[in-house]
Amino acid sequence: MAKYTTDKKVLIRVENLKKYFPLKKKSIFDKEQLYVRANDDISLDIYEGETLGLVGESGCGKSTLGRTLLQLYEQTDGRTIYYGRDIEEFPPKYVSDIL
């Protein structure tokens, strides 16, 4: 991730966020669990006062990213930090109210 100098405080930092959804197995004999990689290794900083727009093709993971940040979906991996604290420390209701 590129580093830029700014006087603004980081509001939300996302580090290596991953959200995978398991696919249904075709039979009970399938040994390997397959996954859809909705979001894979996303890192970004959102600074105070900024507005972020997500643009992309249908099905590319925009809504999944938003729902994961709001804790409507559990992250498969990675960290989301809100004002220097891991967002998992906050109750989901609080997160959806402030974001």
Rosetta silent file (secondary structure, phi, psi, omega in degrees, C-alpha in Angstrom):
SEQUENCE: MAKYTTDKKVLIRVENLKKYFPLKKKSIFDKEQLYVRANDDISLDIYEGETLGLVGESGCGKSTLGRTLLQLYEQTDGRTIYYGRDIEEFPPKYVSDIL
SCORE:     score description
SCORE:     0.000 S_00000001
   1 L     0.000  133.276 -179.838    0.000    0.000    0.000 S_00000001
   2 L   -69.452  143.970  179.430    1.385    3.407   -0.939 S_00000001
   3 L  -107.276  127.330  177.792    2.179    5.760    1.923 S_00000001
   4 L  -121.768  145.728  177.892    1.223    9.419    1.641 S_00000001
   5 L   -88.322  136.060  179.466    1.888   12.142    4.163 S_00000001
   6 L  -153.762  153.632  177.103   -1.153   13.969    5.450 S_00000001
   7 L   -88.753   -9.500 -179.100   -2.140   15.975    8.485 S_00000001
   8 L   -76.864  150.850  179.082   -5.534   14.264    8.640 S_00000001
   9 L   -86.089  141.102  177.557   -6.194   11.502   11.139 S_00000001
  10 E   -72.393  121.394  178.033   -6.958    7.999    9.850 S_00000001
  11 E   -83.167  -51.595 -179.736  -10.606    7.248   10.607 S_00000001
  12 E  -132.193  130.346  174.471  -10.695    3.686    9.261 S_00000001
  13 E  -120.026  126.168  177.168   -7.748    1.504    8.276 S_00000001
  14 E  -111.451  126.108 -177.693   -8.388   -1.765    6.473 S_00000001
  15 E  -123.114  113.568  173.205   -5.476   -4.203    6.340 S_00000001
  16 E    53.239   41.116 -178.655   -5.510   -7.289    4.114 S_00000001
  17 E   -66.658  133.307  175.814   -9.276   -7.774    4.426 S_00000001
  18 E  -132.339  137.104  172.934  -10.566  -11.050    3.044 S_00000001
  19 E  -135.967  113.188  179.552  -14.139  -12.284    2.847 S_00000001
  20 E  -115.318  141.733  175.557  -14.732  -15.755    1.418 S_00000001
  21 E  -111.479  129.155  178.907  -18.072  -17.530    1.115 S_00000001
  22 E   -71.502  141.860  174.533  -18.144  -21.348    1.208 S_00000001
  23 L   -90.836  149.681  175.679  -19.798  -23.095   -1.727 S_00000001
  24 L   -67.469  138.568  176.348  -22.191  -25.954   -1.173 S_00000001
  25 L   -73.302  143.197 -178.765  -20.591  -29.309   -1.753 S_00000001
  26 L   -73.344  -28.349  177.087  -22.069  -31.217   -4.693 S_00000001
  27 L  -150.012  165.421  179.697  -22.050  -34.451   -2.738 S_00000001
  28 L   -70.127  -11.862 -178.874  -21.224  -35.717    0.714 S_00000001
  29 L   -89.398   -9.059  176.320  -18.155  -37.397   -0.801 S_00000001
  30 L   -67.068  124.052 -178.150  -16.487  -34.110   -1.777 S_00000001
  31 L   -88.961  -35.423 -174.289  -13.502  -33.726    0.534 S_00000001
  32 L   -91.382  130.976  174.754  -12.352  -30.243   -0.420 S_00000001
  33 L   -84.916  127.036  178.040  -14.364  -27.180    0.595 S_00000001
  34 L  -101.285  152.661 -176.371  -14.472  -24.596   -2.196 S_00000001
  35 E  -133.652  150.313  167.613  -14.922  -20.848   -1.638 S_00000001
  36 E   -95.144  126.446  179.057  -15.948  -17.747   -3.554 S_00000001
  37 E   -90.102   90.673 -178.539  -13.415  -14.984   -2.908 S_00000001
  38 E   -71.216  -44.656  175.064  -15.701  -11.962   -2.658 S_00000001
  39 E  -132.287  130.970 -175.506  -12.967   -9.692   -1.260 S_00000001
  40 E  -135.028  106.524  173.072   -9.337  -10.743   -1.351 S_00000001
  41 E    64.588   54.215  178.554   -6.525   -8.811    0.336 S_00000001
  42 E   -92.897  130.176  175.545   -8.036   -5.299    0.421 S_00000001
  43 E  -132.326  133.339  177.711   -6.045   -2.572    2.185 S_00000001
  44 E  -163.509  158.336  173.927   -7.040    1.095    2.386 S_00000001
  45 E  -118.754  136.604  172.411   -7.095    4.135    4.662 S_00000001
  46 E  -117.992  122.696 -176.728  -10.062    6.490    5.007 S_00000001
  47 E   -94.778  155.795  176.113   -9.194    9.830    6.594 S_00000001
  48 L   -52.956  136.502  177.314  -11.442   12.141    8.621 S_00000001
  49 L    84.868   -8.054  179.658  -13.497   14.354    6.334 S_00000001
  50 L   -85.750  154.200  170.803  -13.079   12.107    3.297 S_00000001
  51 L  -117.656  131.880 -177.815  -15.862   10.556    1.289 S_00000001
  52 L  -109.879  131.060  173.805  -15.168    7.176   -0.276 S_00000001
  53 L  -115.266  132.492  176.532  -16.881    5.933   -3.407 S_00000001
  54 L  -103.600  125.387 -177.496  -16.649    2.314   -4.510 S_00000001
  55 L  -126.665  136.837  177.129  -16.948    1.791   -8.249 S_00000001
  56 L   174.972  173.338 -178.921  -16.851   -1.475  -10.131 S_00000001
  57 L   -68.355  161.241  176.422  -18.682   -4.029  -12.182 S_00000001
  58 L   -58.893  131.648  177.500  -21.672   -5.939  -10.908 S_00000001
  59 L    82.756   12.216 -176.149  -20.586   -8.745   -8.603 S_00000001
  60 L   -90.492   -2.903  174.245  -17.068   -7.437   -7.948 S_00000001
  61 L   109.797    9.028 -178.900  -17.446   -7.219   -4.135 S_00000001
  62 H   -62.287  -51.615 -179.137  -18.466   -3.598   -3.436 S_00000001
  63 H   -66.073  -37.653  178.041  -21.483   -4.471   -1.286 S_00000001
  64 H   -62.209  -41.228  177.467  -19.613   -7.284    0.433 S_00000001
  65 H   -60.966  -47.794  178.868  -16.858   -4.851    1.430 S_00000001
  66 H   -60.642  -45.314 -179.642  -19.417   -2.433    2.888 S_00000001
  67 H   -66.229  -34.144  177.802  -21.271   -5.167    4.743 S_00000001
  68 H   -69.589  -41.549  177.821  -18.012   -6.557    6.109 S_00000001
  69 H   -63.388  -33.862  178.858  -16.925   -3.115    7.351 S_00000001
  70 L   -83.112    3.124 -179.153  -20.312   -2.730    9.075 S_00000001
  71 L    65.329   24.303  172.540  -19.856   -6.166   10.695 S_00000001
  72 L   -78.282  -26.743  171.413  -22.890   -7.569    8.904 S_00000001
  73 L  -119.440  144.382  175.777  -20.487  -10.219    7.585 S_00000001
  74 L   -82.419  135.051  178.249  -17.608  -11.666    9.570 S_00000001
  75 L   -65.633  139.761  173.077  -14.181  -11.125    8.000 S_00000001
  76 L   -73.730  -38.984  179.594  -12.431  -14.263    6.814 S_00000001
  77 E  -161.635  166.334  178.211   -9.076  -12.610    7.514 S_00000001
  78 E   100.411 -179.388 -178.461   -7.486   -9.196    7.929 S_00000001
  79 E  -133.311  144.121  170.848   -8.019   -6.262   10.273 S_00000001
  80 E  -123.121  124.551 -175.519  -10.281   -3.239   10.328 S_00000001
  81 E  -117.204  127.837  179.010   -9.182   -0.456   12.660 S_00000001
  82 E  -114.907  115.881 -177.241  -11.464    2.420   13.703 S_00000001
  83 L    48.691   43.526  174.988   -9.662    5.360   15.357 S_00000001
  84 L    83.952   -1.734  179.070   -6.785    3.068   16.334 S_00000001
  85 E  -116.295  141.848  177.765   -8.950    0.294   17.839 S_00000001
  86 E   -60.126  130.631 -174.493   -9.823   -3.020   16.246 S_00000001
  87 H   -65.454  -20.269  178.238  -13.406   -2.739   15.032 S_00000001
  88 H   -70.092  -12.766  175.723  -14.205   -6.168   16.498 S_00000001
  89 H   -73.951  -18.284 -177.520  -13.964   -4.538   19.949 S_00000001
  90 L   -97.435  145.289  174.636  -17.164   -2.613   19.171 S_00000001
  91 L   -65.401  144.144 -179.578  -20.664   -4.124   19.145 S_00000001
  92 H   -54.751  -36.643  179.531  -22.053   -4.432   15.582 S_00000001
  93 H   -61.720  -41.963  178.866  -24.999   -2.131   16.426 S_00000001
  94 H   -63.144  -43.623 -179.001  -22.583    0.637   17.449 S_00000001
  95 H   -62.538  -45.932 -179.084  -20.565    0.208   14.250 S_00000001
  96 H   -66.038  -29.361  177.850  -23.631    0.394   12.003 S_00000001
  97 H   -73.224  -38.573 -175.689  -24.801    3.546   13.833 S_00000001
  98 H   -86.204  -26.852  179.576  -21.485    5.419   13.537 S_00000001
  99 L   -98.455    0.000    0.000  -20.567    4.349   10.017 S_00000001
